[in-house]
Coordinates of C-alpha atoms in Angstrom, one line a residue:
M1 CA -0.4 25.4 -21.7
T2 CA -2.6 25.1 -18.7
E3 CA -0.6 25.4 -15.2
R4 CA -0.6 22.1 -13.3
R5 CA -2.8 22.0 -10.5
Q6 CA -1.4 21.4 -6.8
V7 CA -2.6 18.1 -5.4
L8 CA -3.2 17.9 -1.6
V9 CA -4.1 14.9 0.7
T10 CA -6.7 15.8 3.1
G11 CA -7.8 12.4 4.7
Y12 CA -6.9 8.8 4.7
G13 CA -8.2 5.4 6.3
A14 CA -6.8 2.0 6.7
V15 CA -7.7 -1.5 7.6
T16 CA -4.4 -3.6 8.4
P17 CA -3.1 -6.5 10.4
L18 CA -2.1 -3.8 12.8
G19 CA -5.4 -2.1 13.2
H20 CA -8.7 -1.1 11.8
S21 CA -8.0 2.3 11.3
A22 CA -5.2 4.6 10.0
E23 CA -4.9 5.8 13.6
E24 CA -4.5 2.3 15.3
T25 CA -2.1 1.4 12.5
W26 CA 0.1 4.2 12.9
T27 CA 0.3 3.7 16.6
A28 CA 1.1 0.1 16.2
M29 CA 4.0 1.0 14.0
L30 CA 5.5 3.3 16.2
A31 CA 5.4 0.9 19.1
G32 CA 7.2 -1.5 16.6
R33 CA 4.5 -4.1 17.0
S34 CA 4.2 -7.0 14.5
G35 CA 0.8 -7.9 12.8
I36 CA 2.2 -11.2 11.6
D37 CA 1.1 -14.6 13.2
T38 CA 0.1 -17.9 12.3
V39 CA -2.7 -18.1 10.0
D40 CA -5.9 -19.3 11.5
A41 CA -8.7 -18.1 9.2
I42 CA -8.0 -21.0 6.6
D43 CA -6.8 -24.5 6.8
V44 CA -2.8 -24.4 6.3
T45 CA -2.3 -28.2 6.9
G46 CA 0.3 -29.3 4.6
L47 CA 1.5 -25.7 3.5
G48 CA 5.1 -25.2 3.6
V49 CA 4.4 -21.5 4.9
R50 CA 1.8 -21.1 7.6
I51 CA 2.2 -17.4 8.7
G52 CA 0.7 -14.3 7.3
G53 CA -0.7 -10.8 8.3
Q54 CA -4.5 -11.1 8.6
V55 CA -6.9 -8.7 9.5
R56 CA -8.4 -9.8 12.6
G57 CA -11.7 -9.2 14.2
F58 CA -13.0 -7.1 11.3
T59 CA -16.6 -6.8 11.8
P60 CA -18.1 -5.8 8.2
G61 CA -21.6 -4.5 9.8
R62 CA -19.8 -1.6 11.2
Y63 CA -19.2 -0.3 7.7
M64 CA -21.9 -1.6 5.4
P65 CA -25.3 -3.2 5.5
P66 CA -25.7 -7.0 5.0
T67 CA -26.8 -6.9 1.5
V68 CA -23.4 -5.6 0.9
S69 CA -21.2 -7.7 3.2
R70 CA -22.9 -10.8 1.9
R71 CA -21.8 -10.0 -1.6
A72 CA -18.6 -8.3 -1.1
D73 CA -15.2 -10.0 -1.2
P74 CA -13.1 -9.1 1.9
Y75 CA -11.0 -7.0 -0.3
A76 CA -13.7 -4.9 -1.2
Q77 CA -14.9 -4.6 2.2
Y78 CA -11.5 -3.5 3.6
A79 CA -11.3 -1.0 0.8
L80 CA -15.0 0.4 1.5
A81 CA -14.1 0.5 5.1
A82 CA -11.1 2.6 4.4
A83 CA -12.7 4.8 2.1
L84 CA -15.4 5.7 4.5
E85 CA -12.8 6.5 7.3
A86 CA -10.9 8.6 4.7
C87 CA -14.0 10.7 3.8
E88 CA -14.7 11.1 7.6
H89 CA -11.2 12.1 8.2
A90 CA -11.3 14.6 5.4
G91 CA -14.7 16.1 6.3
L92 CA -15.8 15.1 3.0
V93 CA -19.5 14.8 2.1
I94 CA -20.0 14.0 -1.7
D95 CA -23.2 16.2 -2.5
D96 CA -24.9 16.6 -5.9
R97 CA -22.6 19.5 -6.6
L98 CA -19.2 17.7 -5.9
A99 CA -20.4 14.1 -7.2
P100 CA -19.6 14.5 -10.8
R101 CA -16.0 15.9 -10.1
V102 CA -15.0 12.9 -7.4
A103 CA -13.2 9.9 -8.9
V104 CA -12.5 6.5 -7.5
V105 CA -9.3 4.5 -8.0
I106 CA -8.4 1.5 -6.2
G107 CA -5.5 -0.7 -6.9
S108 CA -5.3 -4.4 -6.1
G109 CA -2.7 -7.1 -7.3
Y110 CA -5.1 -10.1 -6.8
G111 CA -8.6 -8.9 -6.5
P112 CA -11.4 -10.7 -5.2
V113 CA -9.4 -14.0 -5.0
G114 CA -11.5 -15.6 -2.0
S115 CA -14.8 -15.1 -3.9
I116 CA -13.2 -16.7 -7.0
Y117 CA -12.0 -19.7 -5.3
R118 CA -15.1 -20.1 -3.6
A119 CA -17.4 -19.7 -6.7
A120 CA -15.2 -22.5 -8.5
N121 CA -15.7 -24.7 -5.5
T122 CA -19.4 -24.3 -5.5
L123 CA -19.8 -24.8 -9.2
R124 CA -17.7 -28.1 -8.7
D125 CA -19.5 -29.4 -5.6
K126 CA -23.1 -28.1 -6.2
G127 CA -23.5 -27.4 -9.9
P128 CA -24.5 -24.2 -11.9
R129 CA -27.7 -23.4 -10.2
A130 CA -25.9 -22.8 -6.9
I131 CA -23.9 -19.9 -8.4
S132 CA -25.1 -16.4 -7.2
P133 CA -26.3 -14.0 -9.8
F134 CA -24.0 -11.5 -8.1
T135 CA -21.0 -13.7 -9.0
Q136 CA -20.1 -11.9 -12.3
V137 CA -19.6 -8.8 -10.5
T138 CA -18.3 -9.7 -7.0
T139 CA -15.5 -11.6 -8.4
A140 CA -14.4 -8.9 -10.8
M141 CA -11.3 -6.6 -10.2
D142 CA -13.4 -3.6 -10.1
S143 CA -15.7 -4.6 -7.5
A144 CA -14.0 -2.6 -4.8
V145 CA -14.2 0.6 -6.8
G146 CA -17.9 -0.1 -7.6
E147 CA -18.9 -0.5 -3.9
I148 CA -16.9 2.6 -3.0
S149 CA -18.6 4.8 -5.7
M150 CA -22.0 3.4 -5.2
R151 CA -21.9 3.8 -1.3
L152 CA -20.6 7.4 -1.5
G153 CA -22.3 8.7 -4.7
A154 CA -19.1 9.5 -6.6
Q155 CA -19.9 10.1 -10.0
G156 CA -16.6 10.8 -11.7
P157 CA -14.4 8.2 -13.4
S158 CA -13.9 5.0 -11.6
R159 CA -11.2 2.5 -12.3
A160 CA -9.5 -0.6 -11.1
Q161 CA -5.7 -0.4 -11.3
S162 CA -3.7 -3.8 -11.1
T163 CA 0.0 -3.7 -11.2
A164 CA 0.9 -6.2 -8.6
C165 CA 2.6 -4.8 -5.5
A166 CA 2.7 -1.6 -7.1
S167 CA -1.0 -1.2 -7.4
G168 CA -1.7 0.9 -4.6
A169 CA 1.0 3.3 -5.3
D170 CA 0.0 3.2 -9.1
A171 CA -3.6 4.0 -8.1
V172 CA -2.6 7.1 -6.0
G173 CA -0.5 8.4 -9.0
A174 CA -3.2 7.9 -11.5
G175 CA -5.6 9.9 -9.1
M176 CA -2.9 12.5 -8.9
R177 CA -2.9 12.8 -12.7
M178 CA -6.6 13.0 -12.9
I179 CA -6.5 16.1 -10.7
S180 CA -3.3 17.6 -12.3
H181 CA -4.8 17.4 -15.7
G182 CA -8.4 18.5 -14.8
E183 CA -10.3 15.2 -15.2
A184 CA -11.6 15.1 -11.6
D185 CA -11.4 17.6 -8.6
I186 CA -11.3 15.0 -5.8
V187 CA -10.3 11.4 -6.0
L188 CA -10.4 8.6 -3.6
A189 CA -7.4 6.6 -4.4
G190 CA -5.7 3.5 -2.8
G191 CA -5.2 -0.2 -2.8
A192 CA -6.7 -3.2 -1.1
D193 CA -5.8 -7.2 -1.3
A194 CA -7.0 -10.1 0.9
C195 CA -4.8 -12.8 -0.5
V196 CA -3.9 -14.8 2.7
T197 CA -5.4 -17.8 1.0
A198 CA -4.3 -21.4 0.7
V199 CA -3.5 -21.0 -2.9
D200 CA -1.7 -17.8 -2.8
L201 CA 0.3 -19.0 0.1
A202 CA 1.2 -22.4 -1.9
G203 CA 2.0 -20.7 -5.1
S204 CA 4.1 -17.9 -3.5
G205 CA 5.8 -20.4 -1.2
N206 CA 6.6 -22.7 -3.9
A207 CA 8.3 -19.6 -5.7
R208 CA 10.4 -19.5 -2.8
A209 CA 9.5 -16.0 -2.4
L210 CA 7.9 -16.3 1.2
S211 CA 9.5 -16.4 4.6
R212 CA 9.3 -20.0 6.2
R213 CA 9.8 -18.7 9.7
N214 CA 6.7 -20.7 10.7
D215 CA 7.9 -21.2 14.3
D216 CA 8.8 -17.5 15.0
P217 CA 6.1 -15.4 12.8
A218 CA 6.9 -11.9 14.4
A219 CA 10.6 -12.3 13.5
A220 CA 9.7 -13.6 9.9
C221 CA 9.7 -10.2 8.0
R222 CA 13.3 -8.8 8.2
P223 CA 13.7 -6.2 5.4
F224 CA 17.5 -5.2 5.0
D225 CA 18.7 -7.9 7.4
A226 CA 21.6 -10.3 6.5
H227 CA 19.2 -13.1 7.5
R228 CA 16.2 -12.2 5.7
D229 CA 14.4 -15.2 3.9
G230 CA 11.5 -13.8 2.3
F231 CA 8.1 -11.6 2.4
V232 CA 5.2 -12.5 4.4
M233 CA 1.8 -12.5 2.8
S234 CA -0.7 -10.2 4.2
E235 CA -3.9 -8.3 3.8
G236 CA -5.4 -4.8 4.1
A237 CA -6.4 -1.8 2.5
A238 CA -5.8 1.9 2.6
V239 CA -7.6 5.0 0.8
V240 CA -6.4 8.5 0.7
V241 CA -8.6 11.5 -0.2
L242 CA -6.9 13.7 -2.9
E243 CA -8.0 17.0 -3.6
A244 CA -7.1 20.0 -6.2
A245 CA -5.7 22.8 -3.8
E246 CA -8.5 25.2 -4.9
V247 CA -11.2 22.9 -3.9
A248 CA -9.7 21.9 -0.6
G249 CA -9.5 25.6 0.1
R250 CA -13.2 26.2 -0.8
R251 CA -14.0 23.3 1.4
G252 CA -11.9 24.6 4.2
A253 CA -10.3 21.2 4.6
A254 CA -7.4 20.5 6.7
V255 CA -4.5 19.7 4.5
L256 CA -2.3 16.6 5.7
A257 CA 0.4 16.9 2.8
E258 CA 1.1 17.7 -0.8
L259 CA 1.4 14.8 -3.2
A260 CA 4.1 16.3 -5.1
G261 CA 5.4 13.6 -7.4
Y262 CA 4.8 10.3 -9.1
G263 CA 6.8 8.1 -11.4
A264 CA 6.2 4.7 -12.8
S265 CA 8.3 2.2 -14.9
S266 CA 8.9 -1.4 -15.9
D267 CA 11.8 -3.7 -15.6
A268 CA 11.1 -5.6 -18.6
H269 CA 13.3 -8.4 -17.3
H270 CA 11.7 -11.0 -15.2
W271 CA 8.2 -12.1 -13.7
T272 CA 9.4 -12.4 -10.0
A273 CA 13.0 -11.1 -10.0
P274 CA 13.9 -7.4 -10.1
H275 CA 16.4 -6.3 -12.7
P276 CA 19.7 -7.0 -11.0
E277 CA 20.8 -3.4 -11.4
G278 CA 17.5 -1.9 -10.4
R279 CA 17.1 -0.5 -13.7
G280 CA 13.3 0.0 -13.6
A281 CA 13.2 0.8 -10.0
R282 CA 15.9 3.5 -10.4
L283 CA 13.7 5.2 -13.4
A284 CA 10.6 5.1 -11.4
V285 CA 12.4 6.8 -8.5
E286 CA 14.2 9.4 -10.6
A287 CA 10.8 10.1 -12.4
A288 CA 9.0 10.8 -9.1
L289 CA 11.7 13.3 -7.9
R290 CA 11.7 14.8 -11.4
D291 CA 7.9 15.2 -11.3
A292 CA 8.0 16.7 -7.8
G293 CA 10.7 19.4 -9.2
I294 CA 13.4 18.1 -6.6
S295 CA 16.8 15.9 -6.4
G296 CA 17.6 13.2 -4.2
A297 CA 19.5 15.6 -1.9
D298 CA 15.9 17.1 -0.9
V299 CA 14.7 13.8 0.5
D300 CA 14.2 13.6 4.3
Y301 CA 12.9 10.1 4.7
V302 CA 12.4 6.9 2.5
N303 CA 9.6 4.4 3.3
A304 CA 11.4 1.5 1.4
H305 CA 9.6 -1.1 -0.6
G306 CA 11.8 -3.4 1.8
T307 CA 10.0 -6.9 1.4
G308 CA 12.6 -8.9 3.2
T309 CA 13.6 -10.9 0.0
L310 CA 17.1 -11.4 -0.7
L311 CA 17.1 -9.8 -4.1
N312 CA 14.7 -7.0 -3.6
D313 CA 16.5 -5.6 -0.4
A314 CA 19.9 -5.6 -2.2
M315 CA 18.4 -4.1 -5.3
E316 CA 16.7 -1.2 -3.4
T317 CA 19.6 -0.2 -1.5
A318 CA 21.8 -0.1 -4.5
V319 CA 19.3 2.3 -6.1
L320 CA 18.8 4.4 -3.3
R321 CA 22.7 4.8 -3.1
K322 CA 22.7 5.8 -6.8
V323 CA 19.8 7.9 -6.7
L324 CA 20.2 9.8 -3.4
G325 CA 23.9 9.8 -3.2
D326 CA 25.5 10.3 0.2
R327 CA 22.2 11.8 1.4
V328 CA 20.8 8.0 1.7
T329 CA 23.4 7.8 4.7
R330 CA 22.0 10.7 6.5
I331 CA 18.4 10.1 6.7
P332 CA 16.1 7.5 7.8
V333 CA 15.2 4.7 5.6
S334 CA 12.6 2.3 6.9
S335 CA 10.4 -0.7 5.9
T336 CA 6.8 -0.9 7.7
K337 CA 6.6 -4.3 6.0
S338 CA 8.5 -5.6 8.7
M339 CA 5.4 -5.2 11.0
T340 CA 2.4 -5.3 8.5
G341 CA 3.9 -7.9 6.2
H342 CA 3.2 -7.5 2.3
M343 CA -0.1 -6.3 1.7
I344 CA 0.5 -6.7 -1.9
G345 CA -1.9 -4.1 -3.8
A346 CA -2.6 -2.2 -0.4
A347 CA 1.1 -1.9 0.6
G348 CA 1.8 1.3 -1.6
A349 CA -1.1 3.2 0.0
V350 CA -0.7 2.1 3.7
E351 CA 3.1 3.2 3.2
L352 CA 2.0 6.7 1.9
V353 CA 0.0 7.0 4.7
A354 CA 2.8 6.3 7.1
S355 CA 5.2 8.6 5.1
I356 CA 2.6 11.5 5.4
Q357 CA 2.5 10.6 9.2
A358 CA 6.3 10.7 9.5
L359 CA 6.2 14.3 7.9
R360 CA 3.6 15.4 10.1
T361 CA 4.9 14.3 13.3
G362 CA 8.6 14.0 12.9
D363 CA 8.2 10.3 14.0
V364 CA 9.8 7.6 12.0
P365 CA 8.4 4.0 12.2
P366 CA 11.1 1.3 12.7
T367 CA 12.2 -1.6 10.7
I368 CA 11.9 -4.4 13.3
N369 CA 13.9 -7.5 13.0
C370 CA 16.7 -5.6 11.2
D371 CA 19.6 -7.2 13.5
Q372 CA 22.4 -7.2 11.1
P373 CA 21.9 -4.4 8.3
I374 CA 22.8 -5.3 4.9
D375 CA 24.5 -1.6 4.5
P376 CA 25.7 -0.6 8.0
D377 CA 26.0 2.9 6.8
I378 CA 22.3 3.6 6.3
N379 CA 20.0 4.0 9.1
F380 CA 17.4 1.6 8.6
V381 CA 15.8 2.8 11.8
P382 CA 16.3 -0.7 13.4
H383 CA 14.0 -1.9 16.0
R384 CA 12.5 1.2 17.6
A385 CA 10.9 4.4 16.2
Q386 CA 13.1 7.6 15.9
H387 CA 12.1 11.3 16.2
H388 CA 13.6 13.5 13.4
K389 CA 13.3 17.3 13.9
R390 CA 13.0 18.5 10.2
L391 CA 11.3 16.1 7.8
R392 CA 10.0 18.0 4.7
V393 CA 10.0 15.4 1.9
A394 CA 9.2 11.6 2.0
L395 CA 9.7 9.1 -0.7
S396 CA 7.8 6.0 -0.9
N397 CA 8.6 3.0 -3.0
S398 CA 6.6 0.4 -4.5
F399 CA 8.1 -2.5 -6.7
G400 CA 6.2 -5.5 -7.8
F401 CA 6.1 -8.7 -9.5
G402 CA 6.1 -8.5 -13.3
G403 CA 8.7 -5.6 -13.0
H404 CA 6.0 -3.0 -12.0
N405 CA 7.7 0.0 -10.1
A406 CA 6.1 3.1 -8.7
A407 CA 7.4 6.0 -6.5
L408 CA 5.5 8.7 -4.6
V409 CA 6.8 12.1 -3.2
V410 CA 5.1 13.9 -0.5
R411 CA 5.9 17.2 0.7
A412 CA 5.0 18.8 4.1
V413 CA 2.6 21.7 4.3

């Protein structure tokens, strides 16, 4: 049996409601700044929920020519911008020698929904001759993957991944497996979504999944707080550069962390509610720890899924107590969604970046709005960032509608 290849993270990029780069996003997280506000990019008249985490002030022309920005849905634009930043951060230039062994995997829960809605409205209002010949590709779930691979010249496998809110984490996990099993040497992996739309706010609002704190947007997302009332729909993207250790060594790449473990599962229970005992979530977390060759006693930080919904937060807390035991009361556990909102398919990738930054700096981003913790024995890092002297291993959880669960383990190097 061939020895499993070590997978390293050598770069990352992000576009979020907190900033247009990974660095801007991280700085805002440590400051405890909320990216949630009243939605102004669309008409929210008549909607029960009128708040969200928008990517504000994004200029596509900084990252792509007009021919691309005109055809690409915002979710694909964000993904491409994050991928370009990740490659620059990693010092990665994809030349003819590397290209056949560079893969791209991008996860998305909703995909190019804005473009789909616009195309349907155009067909209704102007007829079939008004539909762009690019519509069939730009309204497809793989459009972000296509834009990235074509722009960067990556000729290895390119795949779109869709597992609801676990999409970004699953895409990173799929990239890890590609390298571990020899299918690729380098993978650009991550997630993207741009679903702050009237349809999606109405649908998730009618499902009673969203916070209705329209009058106080910054306080709306309240993970692990007793007065939480739902998640906040947000948008963004993050991409990480994954490399086989020997390839990163040959390139002389700066190593940010080791991607040590990945686990995934399904609840097989309900479309929108997690299994009441966290059966699937626990399976994913245990699988990720086992894949990394560690136990719960080795975890130093948890970036929780922490959506701010009644059912998820209670379930995740119970799962962490079962899997980590008493360790969970001695380590920081925070939810950065309290500041970004829920970026759906991008969430797991953005939260992986935050987890790696915590390992590198010892600084743990806070869970803002956590005024009355549902489990007072757990350090949810309320309100303000904390510094911890020794952080070696981080666990990042992603659980989604449809019972999709994914967990990633990263180790400091």
